Amino acid sequence: MAGLIRSNLVVASGTAVSRITGLVRIVIFGMVIGQTALADAFDGANNAPNAIYELFIGGVLSASLVPLFARLVDNENTNNQKSNDIDAIVSTALYVLVSITVVAVLAAPAIFHLFSLSPSSAVDADAYREAGTALTRIFLVQIFFYGISAITSALLNARRQYFAAAWSPALANMVAIAFLLYIPSAGAASPPQLGEVVSNGSLLWTLGLSTTAGVAIMALTQLLAVRKSGIRISLKPQFRHPAVARLVRLSTWTLGYVVANQIALVVIKNLASPGSGWVDAYAKAFIIFQLPHGLLAVSLATTFVPELSRLIHANNEPTFARRMSEGIRLTAMLTIPAAVGLFLLARPTVAVLLQHGNFDATATTNTARALSGLALGVAGFSVYLFVLRGFYARNDTRTPFFINIIENALNIVFALLLVDRFDVLGLGMAFSLAYLVSAAIALAVLHRSTPSLQLAPLLVSILRIVGAAALMAIVVRLASGIIGSNVGAGALLRVLLSSLLGLLVYVISLLAFGAPDIRHFVLSKMTKSSR
């Protein structure tokens, strides 16, 4: 158990640095570019490689590689058969990645068009698509490097070597920051205008390489870590190898999962009126929203999954159920107060982080509205993804597919109902409602397949957490009304002091409500780690 905690700390610290440098990256981007039509075009173009990668191979790799490699990669006994299986999977995936990347670059105009089906009337649609397509061609090269990163991180995680995969994204962010800081020297206006992307080659390549070069360095760093770990891979693609067939079989339903996600993404991006600045507002709010998820929940899920997979492989379902319950409790305990803080302090938080340079007060207001809506779903989003990891550990990709169909359908329906009345706030609310409902559905379905997962004590624990968070919300609301302001140093003071007071009340309330299961869980981890 002490080893699990150390691994969790490695992942948590790496994730923290990566999230913080990622936040610095969007701050610099906002200062230099502002919340403009160019910012929307950049977001759409930068979403393109993620969408294509996830659609054609990312979902296949991410959902199935770690559980599969956990069985094939053994620190003490990696025999020739296992090595051959790994070679077949990795080599075949690399050839597929190259093919998809080349085809995607050639199809860049059509791909970007999907993210600009209904551009804002405030921009010239042809100019918007021309600039976006130019950026998309450069960004799509990332598909190959995303694939390398997924494969290498899965290999490392399967061997319980988390450092490189957890810390390398920070390198990508630092590279992006360096390129963005160079933009004022690229001969562009301040802020740069949409048309300059086409007319100014220096601006185009600086923007394009800001993320592409970073993703490449991240992938190569992880590849070096894999080689250092002793895993040797020979490039011998074997499309009919049993291990490859097993991976494809496990991932068939995952492909449908990813398709649903990408359809929802395209719908939401187009409902945000590309070119109006709302796309950028939603994207930046989503990055801030993901901070507590990444810092508090991702490290838990990353370190739990290999163990969960091994427990199922050992046919130890009672322990699997107990570990799932512990993970869900801890995820809720960490993310529910984060949701309260983000919701109540959205405006000063965005002002502190982003209202600098070309990112003005209007941009802050739009981004804060999107963040308020998204904040409601922090816990639902984190618990939902953790529960799905339980299905994947059981090599069940079919059930997450159907649950995810429901989640994406809810997101689209809620967004269509709310966007006209609440603009980007409505899009954020739609996301949150969809994940809150879907988390409850996923938990109920997991209980049916794992009867030893006891829902009653789990729900009692979550209710205690919600009660403590409600008291925290009252304190934060009162404190934020009398401390500081929504701009400048006053905003920083409001966020810090209100958050500290709220967290203090939250911890005291948890203890007062009597949460022995959670308290004893945390204390047991601390005791075992000190042995």
XYZ file of C-alpha atoms in Angstrom:
531
model
C 0.000 0.000 0.000
C 2.888 2.350 0.748
C 4.096 1.801 -2.827
C 0.678 2.771 -4.149
C 0.756 5.973 -2.133
C 4.241 6.835 -3.374
C 3.090 6.223 -6.947
C 0.073 8.410 -6.337
C 2.318 11.204 -5.071
C 4.532 10.935 -8.155
C 1.515 11.174 -10.451
C -0.136 13.909 -8.376
C 2.975 16.080 -8.277
C 3.666 15.609 -11.983
C 0.048 16.307 -12.808
C 0.159 19.415 -10.608
C 3.194 20.802 -12.426
C 1.665 19.930 -15.793
C -1.644 21.593 -14.921
C 0.064 24.680 -13.533
C 2.286 25.088 -16.594
C -0.778 24.450 -18.756
C -2.548 27.238 -16.924
C 0.414 29.543 -17.510
C 0.196 28.629 -21.190
C -3.422 29.740 -21.517
C -2.662 32.898 -19.521
C 0.104 33.799 -21.980
C -2.160 32.900 -24.910
C -4.890 35.193 -23.563
C -2.451 38.035 -23.009
C -1.059 37.773 -26.535
C -4.112 36.759 -28.601
C -7.081 37.891 -26.486
C -10.573 36.412 -26.868
C -11.000 36.965 -30.597
C -12.003 35.188 -33.787
C -8.372 34.060 -34.110
C -8.563 32.506 -30.639
C -11.678 30.570 -31.707
C -9.983 29.430 -34.931
C -6.939 28.300 -32.961
C -9.144 26.299 -30.593
C -11.021 24.600 -33.426
C -7.805 23.787 -35.280
C -6.112 22.512 -32.131
C -9.116 20.291 -31.388
C -8.786 18.652 -34.807
C -5.816 16.342 -34.065
C -7.349 15.338 -30.734
C -10.657 14.527 -32.416
C -9.140 12.520 -35.280
C -6.676 10.721 -33.024
C -9.351 9.754 -30.502
C -11.765 8.773 -33.260
C -9.497 6.418 -35.167
C -6.999 5.065 -32.657
C -6.884 6.993 -29.368
C -9.942 5.315 -27.879
C -8.612 1.929 -28.918
C -5.325 2.582 -27.140
C -6.338 4.484 -24.027
C -9.135 2.220 -22.803
C -7.426 -1.118 -23.368
C -3.642 -0.725 -23.311
C -3.026 -0.408 -19.580
C -5.160 -3.433 -18.579
C -3.660 -5.440 -21.454
C -0.053 -4.386 -20.797
C -0.545 -5.002 -17.064
C -0.862 -8.672 -17.958
C 1.947 -8.680 -20.513
C 4.516 -6.508 -18.741
C 5.903 -8.021 -15.569
C 8.933 -6.562 -13.860
C 10.051 -10.037 -12.768
C 8.941 -12.260 -15.619
C 8.548 -10.799 -19.096
C 9.064 -13.883 -21.252
C 9.610 -14.073 -25.003
C 5.937 -14.629 -25.763
C 4.932 -11.542 -23.818
C 7.661 -9.516 -25.546
C 6.403 -10.697 -28.947
C 2.864 -9.699 -28.020
C 4.024 -6.218 -27.024
C 6.071 -5.884 -30.225
C 3.078 -6.823 -32.344
C 0.757 -4.320 -30.648
C 3.191 -1.402 -30.638
C 4.526 -1.930 -34.166
C 1.077 -2.284 -35.685
C -0.151 0.803 -33.845
C 2.778 2.856 -35.146
C 2.051 1.967 -38.768
C -1.612 2.823 -38.294
C -0.656 6.148 -36.683
C 1.514 7.167 -39.633
C -1.248 6.321 -42.107
C -3.936 8.208 -40.197
C -1.696 11.264 -39.771
C -0.929 11.518 -43.495
C -4.577 11.149 -44.518
C -5.689 13.677 -41.891
C -3.229 16.345 -43.069
C -4.522 15.933 -46.626
C -8.118 16.276 -45.375
C -7.442 19.362 -43.214
C -10.002 21.671 -44.932
C -12.859 19.206 -44.421
C -11.811 18.490 -40.839
C -11.724 22.146 -39.789
C -15.039 22.735 -41.562
C -16.662 20.435 -38.977
C -15.656 22.908 -36.259
C -16.989 25.895 -38.215
C -20.369 24.725 -39.524
C -22.125 27.825 -38.185
C -19.592 30.622 -37.654
C -20.664 33.844 -35.998
C -22.187 36.513 -38.236
C -19.547 38.872 -36.843
C -16.785 37.208 -38.911
C -16.224 36.396 -42.569
C -16.834 32.639 -42.782
C -14.390 32.072 -45.661
C -11.594 34.003 -43.940
C -12.259 32.165 -40.694
C -12.067 28.766 -42.388
C -8.976 29.695 -44.407
C -7.060 30.698 -41.269
C -8.318 27.687 -39.328
C -7.377 25.263 -42.094
C -3.832 26.652 -42.278
C -3.375 26.042 -38.557
C -5.081 22.643 -38.728
C -2.538 21.319 -41.252
C 0.270 21.941 -38.774
C -1.643 20.704 -35.738
C -2.680 17.406 -37.330
C 0.916 16.154 -37.183
C 0.265 15.832 -33.444
C -1.806 12.694 -34.127
C 1.336 10.615 -34.530
C 2.945 11.953 -31.379
C -0.241 11.559 -29.325
C -0.187 7.900 -30.303
C 3.449 7.501 -29.270
C 2.612 9.131 -25.953
C -0.373 6.838 -25.335
C 1.642 3.692 -26.066
C 4.679 4.660 -24.016
C 2.682 5.912 -21.035
C 0.670 2.668 -21.008
C 3.876 0.617 -21.018
C 5.347 2.689 -18.205
C 2.155 2.660 -16.123
C 1.836 -1.094 -16.548
C 5.309 -1.411 -15.000
C 4.285 1.060 -12.293
C 6.769 3.628 -13.549
C 4.746 6.826 -13.485
C 7.308 9.621 -13.456
C 7.910 10.265 -17.167
C 4.263 10.047 -18.207
C 3.185 12.308 -15.334
C 5.866 14.967 -15.794
C 6.451 15.110 -19.573
C 3.293 17.172 -20.312
C 4.935 20.016 -18.381
C 7.695 20.041 -21.013
C 5.078 20.374 -23.733
C 3.545 23.353 -21.964
C 6.910 25.049 -21.500
C 7.663 24.694 -25.207
C 4.257 26.174 -26.057
C 4.864 29.099 -23.696
C 8.212 29.849 -25.383
C 6.568 29.962 -28.833
C 3.689 32.146 -27.627
C 6.084 34.633 -26.062
C 7.773 34.942 -29.444
C 4.566 36.061 -31.217
C 5.007 39.799 -30.459
C 8.315 39.510 -32.361
C 6.635 37.863 -35.364
C 5.565 41.169 -36.897
C 1.869 40.758 -36.050
C -0.606 43.328 -34.729
C -1.562 43.413 -31.050
C -3.714 41.435 -30.753
C -2.988 39.466 -33.954
C -5.840 39.483 -36.437
C -7.469 36.510 -38.153
C -6.226 37.395 -41.645
C -2.619 37.642 -40.511
C -2.419 33.881 -40.057
C -2.579 33.529 -43.840
C -0.482 36.568 -44.772
C 2.200 36.297 -42.079
C 4.104 33.018 -42.310
C 6.049 33.701 -39.136
C 2.825 34.093 -37.138
C 1.327 30.955 -38.705
C 4.288 28.725 -37.867
C 4.786 30.199 -34.413
C 1.170 29.469 -33.522
C 1.234 26.076 -35.218
C 4.422 24.867 -33.581
C 3.431 26.215 -30.168
C 1.513 23.020 -29.459
C 2.867 20.632 -32.112
C 6.501 20.895 -31.027
C 5.485 20.495 -27.393
C 3.496 17.316 -28.044
C 6.445 15.890 -30.014
C 8.878 16.542 -27.155
C 6.454 14.988 -24.651
C 6.208 11.816 -26.739
C 9.955 11.529 -27.306
C 10.642 12.006 -23.586
C 8.342 9.092 -22.737
C 9.890 6.970 -25.489
C 13.343 7.488 -23.951
C 11.918 6.468 -20.546
C 10.546 3.248 -22.060
C 13.927 2.356 -23.545
C 15.615 3.135 -20.226
C 13.151 0.838 -18.429
C 14.487 -2.117 -20.398
C 11.537 -2.643 -22.752
C 12.786 -3.256 -26.280
C 10.467 -2.935 -29.252
C 11.239 -4.111 -32.786
C 9.182 -2.589 -35.571
C 7.560 -5.716 -36.971
C 3.860 -5.022 -37.604
C 1.693 -8.130 -37.323
C -1.871 -7.149 -38.079
C -3.162 -10.695 -37.509
C -1.239 -11.362 -34.317
C -3.501 -12.698 -31.499
C -2.490 -9.832 -29.184
C -3.483 -7.286 -31.822
C -6.770 -9.085 -32.397
C -7.400 -9.049 -28.648
C -6.735 -5.310 -28.478
C -9.102 -4.646 -31.382
C -11.747 -6.892 -29.854
C -11.512 -5.083 -26.516
C -11.687 -1.721 -28.257
C -14.593 -2.249 -30.641
C -17.070 -0.706 -28.240
C -14.573 1.975 -27.277
C -14.628 3.221 -30.866
C -18.341 3.876 -30.508
C -17.654 5.606 -27.197
C -15.209 7.956 -28.906
C -17.515 8.621 -31.859
C -20.228 9.759 -29.449
C -17.767 12.061 -27.685
C -16.634 13.653 -30.936
C -20.187 14.210 -32.174
C -21.017 15.976 -28.902
C -17.813 18.040 -29.148
C -18.619 19.233 -32.671
C -22.184 20.140 -31.668
C -21.082 22.077 -28.572
C -18.315 23.949 -30.428
C -20.757 25.009 -33.129
C -23.414 26.053 -30.599
C -20.736 28.386 -29.182
C -20.859 30.462 -32.418
C -17.286 30.058 -33.770
C -15.663 33.448 -34.277
C -17.653 35.175 -31.519
C -15.128 34.447 -28.770
C -17.479 32.045 -26.978
C -15.504 29.031 -28.208
C -12.408 30.457 -26.569
C -14.364 31.310 -23.395
C -15.676 27.749 -23.104
C -12.250 26.247 -23.885
C -10.432 28.335 -21.281
C -13.139 27.679 -18.693
C -12.818 23.963 -19.402
C -9.068 24.079 -18.767
C -9.642 25.786 -15.406
C -12.437 23.297 -14.664
C -10.026 20.429 -15.307
C -7.487 21.708 -12.779
C -9.160 20.144 -9.717
C -10.000 17.039 -11.738
C -6.410 16.692 -12.910
C -4.809 17.538 -9.588
C -7.151 15.561 -7.367
C -8.781 12.789 -9.400
C -6.499 11.819 -12.293
C -3.633 10.691 -10.077
C -6.022 8.460 -8.126
C -7.424 6.868 -11.263
C -3.982 6.412 -12.841
C -2.586 4.513 -9.874
C -5.768 2.548 -9.115
C -6.332 1.101 -12.612
C -3.370 -1.326 -12.829
C -4.236 -2.674 -9.371
C -7.931 -3.004 -10.222
C -7.038 -4.890 -13.386
C -4.770 -7.285 -11.491
C -7.468 -7.923 -8.863
C -9.951 -8.918 -11.557
C -7.309 -11.076 -13.237
C -6.748 -12.793 -9.866
C -10.524 -13.286 -9.499
C -10.477 -11.256 -6.276
C -13.799 -9.451 -6.689
C -14.374 -8.536 -2.997
C -11.099 -6.625 -2.857
C -11.860 -5.097 -6.263
C -15.198 -3.842 -4.928
C -13.578 -2.441 -1.795
C -10.902 -0.612 -3.784
C -13.515 0.804 -6.160
C -15.562 2.064 -3.225
C -12.503 3.639 -1.612
C -11.552 5.353 -4.864
C -15.059 6.742 -5.415
C -15.236 8.037 -1.833
C -11.895 9.758 -2.052
C -12.663 11.198 -5.491
C -15.934 12.682 -4.205
C -14.339 13.965 -1.014
C -11.677 15.857 -2.974
C -13.731 17.164 -5.907
C -17.028 18.254 -4.342
C -15.455 21.120 -2.355
C -13.488 22.074 -5.475
C -16.790 22.372 -7.353
C -18.182 24.661 -4.648
C -15.136 26.913 -4.756
C -15.058 27.166 -8.558
C -18.785 27.911 -8.790
C -18.848 30.637 -6.145
C -15.511 32.215 -7.048
C -15.598 31.877 -10.838
C -15.427 35.614 -11.604
C -12.449 36.536 -9.386
C -10.677 33.276 -10.304
C -10.822 34.032 -14.032
C -9.821 37.655 -13.398
C -6.770 36.641 -11.375
C -5.647 34.075 -13.922
C -6.529 35.569 -17.274
C -7.437 39.274 -17.212
C -4.094 40.551 -18.451
C -2.880 42.102 -21.691
C -5.357 41.599 -24.544
C -7.704 39.516 -22.380
C -10.198 42.195 -21.297
C -13.086 42.438 -18.811
C -15.662 41.212 -21.346
C -13.581 38.124 -22.021
C -13.339 37.561 -18.261
C -17.110 37.775 -17.857
C -17.778 35.304 -20.678
C -15.190 32.842 -19.403
C -16.467 33.109 -15.815
C -20.012 32.348 -16.964
C -18.815 29.217 -18.749
C -16.767 28.215 -15.691
C -19.745 28.639 -13.350
C -21.737 26.175 -15.407
C -18.895 23.679 -15.727
C -18.032 23.887 -12.017
C -21.304 22.226 -11.082
C -20.072 19.040 -12.712
C -16.529 18.685 -11.342
C -17.424 15.840 -8.971
C -19.831 14.175 -11.407
C -17.212 14.239 -14.169
C -14.456 12.822 -11.931
C -16.603 10.091 -10.355
C -18.015 9.130 -13.766
C -14.551 8.612 -15.267
C -13.348 6.708 -12.215
C -16.324 4.336 -12.330
C -15.733 3.691 -16.029
C -12.173 2.661 -15.171
C -13.753 -0.112 -13.124
C -15.479 -1.465 -16.219
C -12.277 -1.224 -18.257
C -10.367 -3.094 -15.551
C -12.886 -5.910 -16.085
C -12.161 -5.778 -19.842
C -15.735 -4.556 -20.314
C -15.782 -1.822 -22.953
C -19.354 -2.518 -24.061
C -21.060 -1.117 -20.951
C -19.130 2.204 -20.944
C -20.153 2.638 -24.589
C -23.862 2.577 -23.785
C -23.473 4.751 -20.693
C -21.436 7.242 -22.711
C -24.112 7.367 -25.415
C -26.549 8.471 -22.720
C -24.102 11.075 -21.361
C -23.437 12.642 -24.758
C -27.109 12.619 -25.712
C -27.946 14.389 -22.458
C -25.182 16.928 -23.041
C -26.463 17.775 -26.508
C -30.122 17.965 -25.442
C -29.366 20.132 -22.407
C -27.113 22.374 -24.513
C -29.805 22.897 -27.152
C -32.297 23.774 -24.405
C -30.038 26.113 -22.449
C -27.711 27.893 -24.899
C -30.200 30.447 -26.244
C -31.167 31.574 -22.752
C -27.843 31.306 -20.927
C -25.198 31.387 -23.765
C -21.869 29.862 -22.571
C -23.232 29.458 -19.042
C -25.886 27.178 -20.528
C -23.266 25.108 -22.350
C -21.388 24.648 -19.078
C -24.571 23.724 -17.207
C -25.462 21.177 -19.895
C -22.083 19.486 -19.496
C -22.446 19.318 -15.720
C -25.986 17.983 -15.706
C -25.088 15.306 -18.238
C -22.170 14.029 -16.176
C -23.976 14.155 -12.839
C -26.814 12.015 -14.194
C -24.437 9.683 -16.019
C -22.232 9.183 -12.944
C -25.273 7.936 -11.026
C -26.198 5.617 -13.897
C -22.643 4.260 -14.195
C -22.460 3.555 -10.461
C -25.799 1.728 -10.492
C -24.734 -0.414 -13.459
C -21.373 -1.240 -11.883
C -23.205 -2.352 -8.745
C -25.266 -4.803 -10.819
C -22.109 -6.390 -12.281
C -20.281 -6.253 -8.937
C -22.827 -7.075 -6.192
C -20.129 -6.909 -3.507
C -19.852 -3.173 -4.209
C -22.157 -1.911 -1.451
C -23.984 1.239 -2.496
C -25.726 2.116 0.773
C -22.610 2.972 2.836
C -21.069 4.629 -0.211
C -24.082 6.911 -0.681
C -24.162 7.728 3.044
C -20.529 8.823 2.823
C -21.242 10.989 -0.217
C -24.229 12.580 1.539
C -21.967 13.488 4.470
C -19.555 15.065 1.997
C -22.362 17.023 0.324
C -23.578 18.238 3.720
C -20.119 19.446 4.659
C -19.749 21.107 1.252
C -23.091 22.913 1.745
C -21.772 24.498 4.949
C -18.582 25.354 3.110
C -20.652 27.056 0.383
C -22.379 29.291 2.931
C -19.060 30.383 4.408
C -17.446 30.992 1.021
C -20.465 33.009 -0.159
C -20.471 35.193 2.944
C -16.699 35.639 2.974
C -16.494 36.527 -0.716
C -19.079 39.251 -0.163
C -16.914 41.119 2.326
C -13.350 40.211 1.295
C -11.535 41.737 -1.654
C -13.076 42.380 -5.065
C -13.452 40.822 -8.507
C -10.413 42.456 -10.115
C -6.692 42.763 -9.508
C -5.128 42.103 -6.123
C -8.560 42.232 -4.512
C -9.647 39.253 -6.608
C -6.622 37.257 -5.514
C -7.342 38.101 -1.878
C -11.004 37.105 -2.292
C -10.148 33.748 -3.841
C -7.432 32.817 -1.357
C -9.095 33.841 1.900
C -12.586 32.676 0.959
C -11.204 29.313 -0.171
C -9.135 28.836 2.987
C -12.067 29.670 5.253
C -14.351 27.398 3.244
C -11.916 24.462 3.338
C -11.468 24.855 7.083
C -15.224 24.681 7.602
C -15.438 21.729 5.199
C -12.858 19.655 7.093
C -14.392 20.490 10.468
C -17.853 19.652 9.138
C -16.724 16.275 7.811
C -15.372 15.387 11.224
C -18.468 16.730 12.980
C -20.799 14.750 10.707
C -18.858 11.611 11.589
C -17.344 10.160 8.460
C -15.436 7.244 9.997
C -15.141 5.349 6.741
C -13.355 8.216 5.003
C -11.369 9.288 8.047
C -10.174 5.760 8.754
C -9.372 5.230 5.070
C -7.068 8.268 4.968
C -5.499 7.517 8.350
C -4.806 3.907 7.371
C -2.985 5.065 4.250
C -0.850 7.444 6.302
C -0.060 4.739 8.865
C 0.919 2.148 6.272
C 3.043 4.602 4.314
C 5.076 5.386 7.432
C 5.975 1.748 8.063
